PDB file of C-alpha atoms in Angstrom:
ATOM      1  CA  UNK A   1     -41.721   1.189 -17.342  1.00 48.00           C
ATOM      2  CA  UNK A   2     -43.744   3.954 -18.826  1.00 46.00           C
ATOM      3  CA  UNK A   3     -43.087   7.675 -18.451  1.00 47.00           C
ATOM      4  CA  UNK A   4     -45.961   7.960 -16.043  1.00 43.00           C
ATOM      5  CA  UNK A   5     -44.825   5.125 -13.919  1.00 43.00           C
ATOM      6  CA  UNK A   6     -41.137   6.258 -13.831  1.00 43.00           C
ATOM      7  CA  UNK A   7     -40.085   7.605 -10.484  1.00 43.00           C
ATOM      8  CA  UNK A   8     -38.462  11.061 -10.453  1.00 44.00           C
ATOM      9  CA  UNK A   9     -35.385  10.142  -8.229  1.00 40.00           C
ATOM     10  CA  UNK A  10     -34.048  11.856  -5.412  1.00 35.00           C
ATOM     11  CA  UNK A  11     -32.356  15.014  -6.458  1.00 37.00           C
ATOM     12  CA  UNK A  12     -30.824  16.092  -3.360  1.00 40.00           C
ATOM     13  CA  UNK A  13     -29.971  13.973  -0.504  1.00 36.00           C
ATOM     14  CA  UNK A  14     -27.742  15.940   1.749  1.00 34.00           C
ATOM     15  CA  UNK A  15     -24.946  14.110   3.473  1.00 30.00           C
ATOM     16  CA  UNK A  16     -24.685  15.553   6.940  1.00 32.00           C
ATOM     17  CA  UNK A  17     -22.169  15.044   9.644  1.00 30.00           C
ATOM     18  CA  UNK A  18     -23.597  14.742  13.155  1.00 31.00           C
ATOM     19  CA  UNK A  19     -22.055  17.997  14.193  1.00 33.00           C
ATOM     20  CA  UNK A  20     -24.074  19.783  11.728  1.00 33.00           C
ATOM     21  CA  UNK A  21     -27.399  18.243  13.017  1.00 35.00           C
ATOM     22  CA  UNK A  22     -26.356  19.667  16.369  1.00 35.00           C
ATOM     23  CA  UNK A  23     -24.778  22.889  15.674  1.00 38.00           C
ATOM     24  CA  UNK A  24     -25.606  24.293  12.270  1.00 46.00           C
ATOM     25  CA  UNK A  25     -25.049  23.794   8.432  1.00 45.00           C
ATOM     26  CA  UNK A  26     -22.477  24.877   5.852  1.00 36.00           C
ATOM     27  CA  UNK A  27     -23.506  27.774   3.487  1.00 33.00           C
ATOM     28  CA  UNK A  28     -23.529  27.823  -0.347  1.00 32.00           C
ATOM     29  CA  UNK A  29     -20.459  29.932  -1.520  1.00 29.00           C
ATOM     30  CA  UNK A  30     -22.148  30.708  -4.906  1.00 34.00           C
ATOM     31  CA  UNK A  31     -24.578  33.206  -3.225  1.00 36.00           C
ATOM     32  CA  UNK A  32     -24.007  36.467  -1.439  1.00 39.00           C
ATOM     33  CA  UNK A  33     -25.196  36.380   2.310  1.00 42.00           C
ATOM     34  CA  UNK A  34     -26.193  39.020   4.729  1.00 47.00           C
ATOM     35  CA  UNK A  35     -24.947  38.843   8.342  1.00 46.00           C
ATOM     36  CA  UNK A  36     -27.570  36.560   9.365  1.00 51.00           C
ATOM     37  CA  UNK A  37     -26.601  34.064   6.594  1.00 49.00           C
ATOM     38  CA  UNK A  38     -29.634  34.692   4.414  1.00 53.00           C
ATOM     39  CA  UNK A  39     -30.189  36.046   0.905  1.00 52.00           C
ATOM     40  CA  UNK A  40     -32.966  38.774   0.778  1.00 49.00           C
ATOM     41  CA  UNK A  41     -34.392  39.394  -2.653  1.00 53.00           C
ATOM     42  CA  UNK A  42     -36.369  42.304  -3.815  1.00 49.00           C
ATOM     43  CA  UNK A  43     -39.606  40.652  -2.992  1.00 54.00           C
ATOM     44  CA  UNK A  44     -38.747  40.558   0.679  1.00 53.00           C
ATOM     45  CA  UNK A  45     -38.521  36.696   0.948  1.00 64.00           C
ATOM     46  CA  UNK A  46     -35.778  35.213   2.858  1.00 72.00           C
ATOM     47  CA  UNK A  47     -34.066  32.328   1.064  1.00 73.00           C
ATOM     48  CA  UNK A  48     -31.648  30.529   3.351  1.00 72.00           C
ATOM     49  CA  UNK A  49     -28.494  29.164   1.773  1.00 63.00           C
ATOM     50  CA  UNK A  50     -28.463  26.322   4.162  1.00 69.00           C
ATOM     51  CA  UNK A  51     -30.554  23.124   4.817  1.00 77.00           C
ATOM     52  CA  UNK A  52     -31.315  24.042   8.485  1.00 84.00           C
ATOM     53  CA  UNK A  53     -33.447  26.942   9.780  1.00 88.00           C
ATOM     54  CA  UNK A  54     -35.154  27.998  12.752  1.00 89.00           C
ATOM     55  CA  UNK A  55     -38.829  28.138  13.291  1.00 89.00           C
ATOM     56  CA  UNK A  56     -40.597  30.530  15.754  1.00 86.00           C
ATOM     57  CA  UNK A  57     -43.846  31.081  13.846  1.00 83.00           C
ATOM     58  CA  UNK A  58     -47.469  31.461  15.153  1.00 86.00           C
ATOM     59  CA  UNK A  59     -48.025  27.711  16.010  1.00 90.00           C
ATOM     60  CA  UNK A  60     -45.403  27.789  18.748  1.00 93.00           C
ATOM     61  CA  UNK A  61     -43.890  30.066  21.605  1.00 94.00           C
ATOM     62  CA  UNK A  62     -40.091  29.696  21.553  1.00 95.00           C
ATOM     63  CA  UNK A  63     -38.039  28.276  18.848  1.00 94.00           C
ATOM     64  CA  UNK A  64     -37.670  24.887  17.028  1.00 94.00           C
ATOM     65  CA  UNK A  65     -34.754  23.863  14.701  1.00 94.00           C
ATOM     66  CA  UNK A  66     -35.414  22.272  11.495  1.00 94.00           C
ATOM     67  CA  UNK A  67     -32.979  20.578   8.942  1.00 93.00           C
ATOM     68  CA  UNK A  68     -33.833  19.158   5.498  1.00 94.00           C
ATOM     69  CA  UNK A  69     -32.081  15.743   5.411  1.00 94.00           C
ATOM     70  CA  UNK A  70     -33.307  14.618   1.978  1.00 94.00           C
ATOM     71  CA  UNK A  71     -35.735  15.576  -0.723  1.00 95.00           C
ATOM     72  CA  UNK A  72     -37.020  13.513  -3.601  1.00 94.00           C
ATOM     73  CA  UNK A  73     -40.014  13.596  -6.035  1.00 93.00           C
ATOM     74  CA  UNK A  74     -41.890  10.858  -7.930  1.00 93.00           C
ATOM     75  CA  UNK A  75     -44.630  10.301 -10.468  1.00 92.00           C
ATOM     76  CA  UNK A  76     -45.776   7.140  -8.542  1.00 94.00           C
ATOM     77  CA  UNK A  77     -46.175   7.357  -4.749  1.00 96.00           C
ATOM     78  CA  UNK A  78     -45.628   3.596  -4.435  1.00 96.00           C
ATOM     79  CA  UNK A  79     -42.027   4.147  -5.812  1.00 95.00           C
ATOM     80  CA  UNK A  80     -41.593   6.396  -2.634  1.00 94.00           C
ATOM     81  CA  UNK A  81     -42.802   3.617  -0.358  1.00 95.00           C
ATOM     82  CA  UNK A  82     -46.172   5.499   0.050  1.00 95.00           C
ATOM     83  CA  UNK A  83     -49.525   3.940  -0.420  1.00 94.00           C
ATOM     84  CA  UNK A  84     -53.010   5.555  -1.462  1.00 95.00           C
ATOM     85  CA  UNK A  85     -54.236   5.061   1.994  1.00 94.00           C
ATOM     86  CA  UNK A  86     -51.208   6.975   3.635  1.00 95.00           C
ATOM     87  CA  UNK A  87     -52.421  10.248   1.929  1.00 95.00           C
ATOM     88  CA  UNK A  88     -54.457  13.142   3.230  1.00 88.00           C
ATOM     89  CA  UNK A  89     -54.703  15.758   0.405  1.00 83.00           C
ATOM     90  CA  UNK A  90     -55.224  15.572  -3.447  1.00 85.00           C
ATOM     91  CA  UNK A  91     -56.079  11.989  -3.161  1.00 88.00           C
ATOM     92  CA  UNK A  92     -58.189  12.263  -6.430  1.00 92.00           C
ATOM     93  CA  UNK A  93     -54.940  12.867  -8.325  1.00 92.00           C
ATOM     94  CA  UNK A  94     -53.555   9.339  -7.496  1.00 95.00           C
ATOM     95  CA  UNK A  95     -54.867   6.026  -8.969  1.00 95.00           C
ATOM     96  CA  UNK A  96     -55.741   4.140  -5.849  1.00 94.00           C
ATOM     97  CA  UNK A  97     -54.566   0.926  -7.435  1.00 94.00           C
ATOM     98  CA  UNK A  98     -51.222   1.792  -9.346  1.00 96.00           C
ATOM     99  CA  UNK A  99     -50.093   4.855  -7.213  1.00 96.00           C
ATOM    100  CA  UNK A 100     -49.558   6.800 -10.546  1.00 94.00           C
ATOM    101  CA  UNK A 101     -50.425  10.476 -10.287  1.00 93.00           C
ATOM    102  CA  UNK A 102     -52.408  12.425 -12.791  1.00 89.00           C
ATOM    103  CA  UNK A 103     -50.217  13.783 -15.662  1.00 86.00           C
ATOM    104  CA  UNK A 104     -48.073  16.813 -14.637  1.00 85.00           C
ATOM    105  CA  UNK A 105     -48.694  16.124 -10.957  1.00 91.00           C
ATOM    106  CA  UNK A 106     -45.723  15.301  -8.574  1.00 92.00           C
ATOM    107  CA  UNK A 107     -45.292  13.823  -5.332  1.00 94.00           C
ATOM    108  CA  UNK A 108     -42.458  15.549  -3.250  1.00 96.00           C
ATOM    109  CA  UNK A 109     -40.956  13.804  -0.125  1.00 96.00           C
ATOM    110  CA  UNK A 110     -39.005  15.732   2.414  1.00 96.00           C
ATOM    111  CA  UNK A 111     -37.169  14.091   5.375  1.00 96.00           C
ATOM    112  CA  UNK A 112     -36.800  16.495   8.222  1.00 96.00           C
ATOM    113  CA  UNK A 113     -34.751  16.522  11.400  1.00 96.00           C
ATOM    114  CA  UNK A 114     -36.412  18.600  14.195  1.00 96.00           C
ATOM    115  CA  UNK A 115     -35.016  19.787  17.567  1.00 96.00           C
ATOM    116  CA  UNK A 116     -37.105  21.449  20.219  1.00 97.00           C
ATOM    117  CA  UNK A 117     -34.884  24.298  21.489  1.00 96.00           C
ATOM    118  CA  UNK A 118     -37.239  25.818  24.000  1.00 97.00           C
ATOM    119  CA  UNK A 119     -40.751  25.745  22.298  1.00 96.00           C
ATOM    120  CA  UNK A 120     -44.094  25.173  23.674  1.00 96.00           C
ATOM    121  CA  UNK A 121     -47.387  25.053  21.627  1.00 94.00           C
ATOM    122  CA  UNK A 122     -49.161  28.474  21.150  1.00 92.00           C
ATOM    123  CA  UNK A 123     -52.446  28.661  22.682  1.00 90.00           C
ATOM    124  CA  UNK A 124     -54.393  28.243  19.617  1.00 87.00           C
ATOM    125  CA  UNK A 125     -52.437  25.151  18.674  1.00 86.00           C
ATOM    126  CA  UNK A 126     -52.251  23.659  22.335  1.00 88.00           C
ATOM    127  CA  UNK A 127     -53.600  20.341  23.070  1.00 88.00           C
ATOM    128  CA  UNK A 128     -53.608  18.267  26.460  1.00 84.00           C
ATOM    129  CA  UNK A 129     -49.750  19.149  27.132  1.00 92.00           C
ATOM    130  CA  UNK A 130     -46.786  21.311  26.302  1.00 94.00           C
ATOM    131  CA  UNK A 131     -44.999  18.745  24.115  1.00 95.00           C
ATOM    132  CA  UNK A 132     -47.561  18.121  21.347  1.00 95.00           C
ATOM    133  CA  UNK A 133     -46.851  19.864  17.964  1.00 95.00           C
ATOM    134  CA  UNK A 134     -48.061  20.065  14.490  1.00 93.00           C
ATOM    135  CA  UNK A 135     -45.905  19.104  11.590  1.00 94.00           C
ATOM    136  CA  UNK A 136     -48.133  20.674   8.888  1.00 90.00           C
ATOM    137  CA  UNK A 137     -47.003  24.114   9.909  1.00 90.00           C
ATOM    138  CA  UNK A 138     -44.430  23.832   7.125  1.00 92.00           C
ATOM    139  CA  UNK A 139     -45.654  23.879   3.489  1.00 92.00           C
ATOM    140  CA  UNK A 140     -44.296  23.556   0.111  1.00 94.00           C
ATOM    141  CA  UNK A 141     -43.930  26.701  -2.060  1.00 93.00           C
ATOM    142  CA  UNK A 142     -43.558  27.197  -5.735  1.00 92.00           C
ATOM    143  CA  UNK A 143     -41.639  30.337  -6.111  1.00 90.00           C
ATOM    144  CA  UNK A 144     -42.439  30.376  -9.896  1.00 89.00           C
ATOM    145  CA  UNK A 145     -46.169  31.009  -9.121  1.00 89.00           C
ATOM    146  CA  UNK A 146     -47.116  34.303  -7.530  1.00 87.00           C
ATOM    147  CA  UNK A 147     -50.827  34.685  -6.626  1.00 87.00           C
ATOM    148  CA  UNK A 148     -52.964  37.657  -6.788  1.00 84.00           C
ATOM    149  CA  UNK A 149     -52.433  38.243  -2.995  1.00 84.00           C
ATOM    150  CA  UNK A 150     -48.735  38.687  -3.627  1.00 83.00           C
ATOM    151  CA  UNK A 151     -47.853  35.363  -2.016  1.00 88.00           C
ATOM    152  CA  UNK A 152     -46.437  32.273  -3.619  1.00 91.00           C
ATOM    153  CA  UNK A 153     -48.500  29.277  -4.459  1.00 91.00           C
ATOM    154  CA  UNK A 154     -48.154  26.760  -1.623  1.00 91.00           C
ATOM    155  CA  UNK A 155     -49.219  23.156  -1.021  1.00 91.00           C
ATOM    156  CA  UNK A 156     -50.740  21.542   2.245  1.00 89.00           C
ATOM    157  CA  UNK A 157     -49.169  18.498   3.571  1.00 92.00           C
ATOM    158  CA  UNK A 158     -50.380  15.428   1.959  1.00 94.00           C
ATOM    159  CA  UNK A 159     -48.403  12.805   3.981  1.00 96.00           C
ATOM    160  CA  UNK A 160     -46.945  12.383   7.369  1.00 96.00           C
ATOM    161  CA  UNK A 161     -44.735   9.598   8.504  1.00 97.00           C
ATOM    162  CA  UNK A 162     -45.843   9.663  12.049  1.00 95.00           C
ATOM    163  CA  UNK A 163     -49.547   9.686  11.373  1.00 91.00           C
ATOM    164  CA  UNK A 164     -51.461   8.232  14.312  1.00 84.00           C
ATOM    165  CA  UNK A 165     -48.853   8.828  16.960  1.00 87.00           C
ATOM    166  CA  UNK A 166     -51.132  11.446  18.494  1.00 89.00           C
ATOM    167  CA  UNK A 167     -54.783  10.932  18.750  1.00 87.00           C
ATOM    168  CA  UNK A 168     -55.123  14.892  18.961  1.00 85.00           C
ATOM    169  CA  UNK A 169     -54.587  15.467  15.314  1.00 89.00           C
ATOM    170  CA  UNK A 170     -53.314  13.556  12.280  1.00 90.00           C
ATOM    171  CA  UNK A 171     -50.303  15.730  12.010  1.00 92.00           C
ATOM    172  CA  UNK A 172     -49.365  15.818  15.647  1.00 93.00           C
ATOM    173  CA  UNK A 173     -46.198  14.640  17.133  1.00 96.00           C
ATOM    174  CA  UNK A 174     -44.496  14.957  20.532  1.00 95.00           C
ATOM    175  CA  UNK A 175     -41.170  16.452  21.259  1.00 97.00           C
ATOM    176  CA  UNK A 176     -39.625  17.585  24.707  1.00 97.00           C
ATOM    177  CA  UNK A 177     -37.571  20.700  25.040  1.00 97.00           C
ATOM    178  CA  UNK A 178     -34.034  19.873  24.397  1.00 97.00           C
ATOM    179  CA  UNK A 179     -34.895  16.694  22.492  1.00 97.00           C
ATOM    180  CA  UNK A 180     -34.773  15.867  18.617  1.00 97.00           C
ATOM    181  CA  UNK A 181     -36.229  13.396  16.310  1.00 96.00           C
ATOM    182  CA  UNK A 182     -36.719  12.941  12.475  1.00 97.00           C
ATOM    183  CA  UNK A 183     -39.945  12.588  10.484  1.00 97.00           C
ATOM    184  CA  UNK A 184     -41.000  12.739   6.766  1.00 98.00           C
ATOM    185  CA  UNK A 185     -43.495  15.082   5.102  1.00 97.00           C
ATOM    186  CA  UNK A 186     -45.032  14.631   1.422  1.00 96.00           C
ATOM    187  CA  UNK A 187     -46.757  17.047  -0.828  1.00 95.00           C
ATOM    188  CA  UNK A 188     -48.778  16.479  -4.013  1.00 94.00           C
ATOM    189  CA  UNK A 189     -48.264  19.422  -6.346  1.00 92.00           C
ATOM    190  CA  UNK A 190     -49.905  20.601  -9.523  1.00 87.00           C
ATOM    191  CA  UNK A 191     -46.781  20.987 -11.568  1.00 81.00           C
ATOM    192  CA  UNK A 192     -43.642  19.177 -12.463  1.00 76.00           C
ATOM    193  CA  UNK A 193     -41.711  22.601 -12.185  1.00 83.00           C
ATOM    194  CA  UNK A 194     -39.824  21.186  -9.207  1.00 91.00           C
ATOM    195  CA  UNK A 195     -36.679  23.317  -9.575  1.00 91.00           C
ATOM    196  CA  UNK A 196     -38.693  26.162  -7.991  1.00 91.00           C
ATOM    197  CA  UNK A 197     -39.930  24.233  -4.998  1.00 93.00           C
ATOM    198  CA  UNK A 198     -38.926  25.449  -1.497  1.00 93.00           C
ATOM    199  CA  UNK A 199     -39.970  24.236   2.067  1.00 93.00           C
ATOM    200  CA  UNK A 200     -41.736  27.264   3.474  1.00 89.00           C
ATOM    201  CA  UNK A 201     -42.368  28.381   7.175  1.00 86.00           C
ATOM    202  CA  UNK A 202     -45.820  29.848   6.220  1.00 81.00           C
ATOM    203  CA  UNK A 203     -48.451  29.657   3.395  1.00 79.00           C
ATOM    204  CA  UNK A 204     -46.224  31.296   0.867  1.00 80.00           C
ATOM    205  CA  UNK A 205     -46.266  34.535   2.429  1.00 82.00           C
ATOM    206  CA  UNK A 206     -43.452  36.524   0.862  1.00 82.00           C
ATOM    207  CA  UNK A 207     -42.056  37.246   4.431  1.00 80.00           C
ATOM    208  CA  UNK A 208     -41.424  33.480   5.042  1.00 81.00           C
ATOM    209  CA  UNK A 209     -38.221  31.851   5.283  1.00 84.00           C
ATOM    210  CA  UNK A 210     -37.813  29.577   2.080  1.00 87.00           C
ATOM    211  CA  UNK A 211     -35.429  26.555   2.186  1.00 91.00           C
ATOM    212  CA  UNK A 212     -34.159  25.233  -1.048  1.00 89.00           C
ATOM    213  CA  UNK A 213     -34.798  21.627  -1.963  1.00 92.00           C
ATOM    214  CA  UNK A 214     -32.551  21.587  -5.165  1.00 89.00           C
ATOM    215  CA  UNK A 215     -34.904  19.362  -6.985  1.00 90.00           C
ATOM    216  CA  UNK A 216     -34.459  18.379 -10.636  1.00 78.00           C
ATOM    217  CA  UNK A 217     -36.302  15.951 -12.712  1.00 68.00           C
ATOM    218  CA  UNK A 218     -34.644  12.636 -13.663  1.00 65.00           C
ATOM    219  CA  UNK A 219     -36.834  11.339 -16.518  1.00 58.00           C
TER     220      UNK A 219
END
């Protein structure tokens, strides 16, 4: 198999006990945490030392809990079990026949656990009920690239495993308060510098929470 067709394997599959999914995650002993369990850097970003995090951003009222279950990256989307027709973004960077990405482009796949603690959609994101939410509120940020705005380079969601579940929006899903589920998001990135990729709660804003994916390339 050529280098372009070779999948870049999953670098970080987190083995999680059921108790972690329900109550919390273990921290990283190699970093210094504040009282909230986060690392605050000079640029004001909050980098959590755990795979789970709480979201209470502008898309909802209340709180939702997320947890990264696994993350992986590929040169060929087919190796991730994804087809060309499954993608939303940057489709011109993928060969529709072979699934191979343009040189130096990478496909990142993130499996997530989500629990609706007490959230309802915010007014600007509300559809026909109080249990329909948007998965694309989470983006992939590259902390090695800072934009002129002062924020980090971020990537829009290119794939959603539950596409078509809700007619309201391609990235919509339903989740009642007190319930949980899993889904998978995918991103096409303009670089293979995957070590600096973090899941981000806003569009690369330095005041976001950044969740480490611990990706490395396996050529």
